[in-house]
C-alpha positions as a printed NumPy array, in Angstrom:
array([[-21.297, -15.682, -14.762],
       [-21.98 , -13.307, -11.853],
       [-24.452, -11.173, -13.859],
       [-27.428, -11.79 , -11.542],
       [-27.6  ,  -9.246,  -8.727],
       [-28.289, -11.119,  -5.462],
       [-30.141,  -9.79 ,  -2.461],
       [-27.922,  -9.454,   0.573],
       [-29.178,  -9.686,   4.148],
       [-27.104,  -6.655,   5.143],
       [-27.29 ,  -3.592,   2.829],
       [-23.765,  -2.706,   3.926],
       [-22.511,  -5.682,   1.904],
       [-23.579,  -3.967,  -1.304],
       [-21.867,  -0.782,  -0.159],
       [-18.683,  -2.675,   0.649],
       [-18.58 ,  -4.355,  -2.754],
       [-19.215,  -1.042,  -4.505],
       [-16.243,   0.458,  -2.628],
       [-14.127,  -2.494,  -3.743],
       [-15.11 ,  -1.819,  -7.355],
       [-14.418,   1.922,  -6.989],
       [-10.885,   1.465,  -5.66 ],
       [ -8.56 ,   2.232,  -8.545],
       [ -5.006,   3.346,  -9.222],
       [ -4.612,   7.113,  -9.679],
       [ -1.265,   8.559, -10.718],
       [ -2.274,  12.178, -11.317],
       [ -2.63 ,  13.76 ,  -7.869],
       [ -2.498,  17.148,  -6.192],
       [ -1.459,  17.962,  -2.604],
       [ -4.948,  18.491,  -1.227],
       [ -7.108,  16.447,   1.112],
       [-10.905,  16.086,   1.109],
       [-10.849,  15.061,   4.797],
       [ -8.998,  16.039,   7.962],
       [ -5.62 ,  14.59 ,   8.86 ],
       [ -7.281,  13.095,  11.93 ],
       [ -9.722,  11.203,   9.706],
       [ -6.808,   9.833,   7.67 ],
       [ -5.133,   8.699,  10.883],
       [ -8.332,   7.02 ,  12.052],
       [ -8.542,   4.958,   8.856],
       [ -4.966,   3.77 ,   9.259],
       [ -5.268,   3.082,  12.98 ],
       [ -8.38 ,   0.966,  12.449],
       [ -6.597,  -0.993,   9.735],
       [ -3.625,  -1.668,  12.016],
       [ -5.876,  -2.796,  14.85 ],
       [ -8.448,  -4.869,  12.996],
       [ -6.873,  -6.446,   9.924],
       [ -6.246, -10.096,  10.839],
       [ -2.814, -11.652,  11.207],
       [ -1.749, -15.271,  11.594],
       [ -1.966, -16.339,  15.266],
       [ -2.671, -12.668,  16.052],
       [  1.041, -11.916,  15.6  ],
       [  0.278,  -8.287,  14.641],
       [  3.395,  -7.921,  12.498],
       [  2.197,  -4.955,  10.403],
       [  3.466,  -1.463,  11.207],
       [  2.781,   1.865,   9.546],
       [  4.377,   5.298,   9.253],
       [  2.132,   8.064,   7.894],
       [  3.86 ,  10.933,   6.083],
       [  1.873,  14.068,   5.275],
       [  2.646,  17.274,   3.381],
       [  6.33 ,  18.236,   3.729],
       [  7.237,  14.903,   5.304],
       [  5.665,  13.142,   2.326],
       [  7.707,  15.317,  -0.034],
       [ 10.901,  14.406,   1.827],
       [ 10.299,  10.732,   1.041],
       [ 10.131,  11.28 ,  -2.689],
       [ 13.074,  13.69 ,  -2.581],
       [ 15.   ,  10.78 ,  -1.065],
       [ 13.918,   8.5  ,  -3.904],
       [ 14.811,  11.096,  -6.554],
       [ 18.238,  11.723,  -5.01 ],
       [ 18.974,   7.996,  -4.828],
       [ 18.016,   7.485,  -8.447],
       [ 20.123,  10.483,  -9.496],
       [ 23.037,   8.861,  -7.688],
       [ 22.509,   5.625,  -9.593],
       [ 22.503,   7.532, -12.871],
       [ 25.691,   9.412, -11.929],
       [ 27.354,   6.097, -11.034],
       [ 26.378,   4.592, -14.381],
       [ 24.046,   2.058, -12.733],
       [ 20.882,   3.42 , -14.349],
       [ 20.386,   4.875, -17.856],
       [ 20.157,   8.673, -17.847],
       [ 17.616,   8.859, -20.659],
       [ 15.277,   6.442, -18.898],
       [ 15.605,   8.396, -15.654],
       [ 14.98 ,  11.822, -17.212],
       [ 12.109,  10.758, -19.465],
       [ 10.356,   8.167, -17.326],
       [ 11.54 ,   7.616, -13.761],
       [ 11.991,  11.228, -12.624],
       [  8.595,  12.439, -13.929],
       [  6.978,   9.461, -12.212],
       [  8.709,  10.212,  -8.901],
       [  7.747,  13.883,  -9.156],
       [  4.144,  12.784,  -9.71 ],
       [  4.292,  10.826,  -6.463],
       [  5.821,  13.849,  -4.731],
       [  2.887,  15.973,  -5.938],
       [  0.464,  14.022,  -3.738],
       [ -0.712,  14.845,  -0.225],
       [  0.78 ,  11.942,   1.7  ],
       [  2.338,   8.502,   1.714],
       [  1.574,   5.548,   3.948],
       [  4.672,   3.424,   4.58 ],
       [  3.828,  -0.208,   5.327],
       [  6.347,  -2.305,   7.262],
       [  6.521,  -5.915,   8.447],
       [  8.302,  -6.962,  11.65 ],
       [  9.593, -10.424,  10.804],
       [ 11.862, -10.536,  13.869],
       [  8.828, -10.676,  16.17 ],
       [  7.961, -14.078,  14.681],
       [ 10.966, -15.889,  16.172],
       [  9.067, -17.339,  19.144],
       [  6.075, -18.614,  17.18 ],
       [  8.37 , -20.142,  14.555],
       [ 10.056, -22.078,  17.329],
       [  6.736, -23.064,  18.871],
       [  5.34 , -24.324,  15.555],
       [  8.531, -25.501,  13.885],
       [  6.713, -27.587,  11.281],
       [  5.207, -24.426,   9.823],
       [  8.128, -22.087,  10.514],
       [  8.699, -21.279,   6.869],
       [  5.07 , -20.172,   6.474],
       [  5.003, -17.355,   9.016],
       [  6.938, -14.795,   6.951],
       [  4.549, -15.202,   3.993],
       [  1.592, -15.05 ,   6.385],
       [  2.927, -11.756,   7.771],
       [  3.299, -10.352,   4.272],
       [ -0.256, -11.384,   3.423],
       [ -1.56 ,  -9.614,   6.518],
       [  0.358,  -6.496,   5.53 ],
       [ -1.129,  -6.66 ,   2.046],
       [ -4.617,  -6.778,   3.552],
       [ -3.821,  -3.6  ,   5.498],
       [ -2.616,  -1.923,   2.327],
       [ -5.778,  -2.877,   0.497],
       [ -8.083,  -1.743,   3.288],
       [ -6.381,   1.641,   3.69 ],
       [ -6.315,   2.13 ,  -0.086],
       [-10.027,   1.324,  -0.406],
       [-11.02 ,   3.522,   2.541],
       [ -8.998,   6.488,   1.261],
       [-10.606,   6.17 ,  -2.168],
       [-14.012,   6.044,  -0.464],
       [-13.222,   9.419,   1.127],
       [-12.354,  11.067,  -2.173],
       [ -8.633,  10.393,  -2.473],
       [ -6.819,   8.875,  -5.398],
       [ -3.926,   6.562,  -4.587],
       [ -1.284,   4.302,  -6.064],
       [  0.854,   1.608,  -4.468],
       [  4.632,   1.659,  -4.937],
       [  7.567,  -0.594,  -4.02 ],
       [ 10.89 ,   1.254,  -3.818],
       [ 12.536,  -1.099,  -1.359],
       [ 15.351,  -1.732,  -0.798],
       [ 16.62 ,   1.459,  -2.467],
       [ 15.074,   3.842,   0.054],
       [ 15.06 ,   1.637,   3.177],
       [ 18.198,   2.894,   4.898],
       [ 17.409,   6.583,   4.462],
       [ 13.777,   6.071,   5.517],
       [ 14.976,   4.381,   8.69 ],
       [ 17.324,   7.279,   9.479],
       [ 14.98 ,  10.103,   8.511],
       [ 12.006,   8.93 ,  10.588],
       [ 13.788,   6.904,  13.275],
       [ 12.138,   3.655,  12.213],
       [ 13.174,   0.569,  14.232],
       [ 15.609,  -1.68 ,  12.382],
       [ 13.254,  -4.638,  12.877],
       [ 10.606,  -2.955,  10.707],
       [ 11.131,  -3.988,   7.08 ],
       [  9.604,  -1.682,   4.487],
       [  7.216,  -3.439,   2.118],
       [  5.173,  -0.822,   0.24 ],
       [  4.42 ,   2.855,  -0.115],
       [  0.828,   4.007,  -0.697],
       [  0.838,   7.471,  -2.3  ],
       [ -2.391,   9.455,  -2.023],
       [ -3.823,  12.865,  -2.845],
       [ -6.784,  14.496,  -4.524],
       [ -7.073,  13.055,  -8.045],
       [ -6.701,  15.392, -10.996],
       [ -7.517,  12.842, -13.683],
       [ -9.284,   9.582, -14.294],
       [ -7.8  ,   6.116, -13.829],
       [ -6.978,   4.067, -16.879],
       [ -9.584,   1.643, -18.186],
       [ -9.622,  -1.632, -16.289],
       [ -9.929,  -4.857, -18.239],
       [-10.752,  -8.303, -16.93 ],
       [ -9.785, -11.843, -17.8  ],
       [-13.049, -13.806, -18.232],
       [-14.348, -14.81 , -14.813],
       [-14.973, -18.302, -16.109],
       [-11.188, -18.731, -16.383],
       [-10.618, -17.749, -12.738],
       [-13.538, -19.124, -10.762],
       [-15.129, -22.503, -10.074],
       [-17.965, -23.498,  -7.76 ],
       [-18.947, -26.957,  -6.517],
       [-21.913, -28.154,  -4.471],
       [-24.271, -25.445,  -5.616]])
């Protein structure tokens, strides 16, 4: 299934799908960038502006941390985890042998994109469409996920490696204080990126036949 290569009307479709295939998770990174900081900003700004959201609610928000500011984020995470270990809330051996090396690997990257969702801005539309009120928060999260995926794919296209992390709610309060983030912005994910120093792990697939059906063909 899917083995026949179709002809697309627009050659850019093939390019897009190849970029989708090339986007992978890279954990081994170094603090270098193959493109300018302005180019990184442009990718993120376009994602914020053009990724769709339910009823055009535009609930996704982003903070870009580069270089020393990026390192501050992962210092925060390391310090918080060290505090949990000291308080007996996390096993020391696990922290020293697994968690801390992983956090230091994130710190070794070039930057982190912080993705937030503003759920408070949905109050009016929830009232307007009360029947679907419970759907708008999930819709907002889905829109945010699309932004994450687009930025991740575009950064990989430009020569970065990246990995997506979720350290909320542990780091939320200190992130809000450190970068003066509005309280209404709720942190969802952290996209770590840098120049890759190794290859991604092999990717395996469940048979497509188990995940896809077509009717009316």
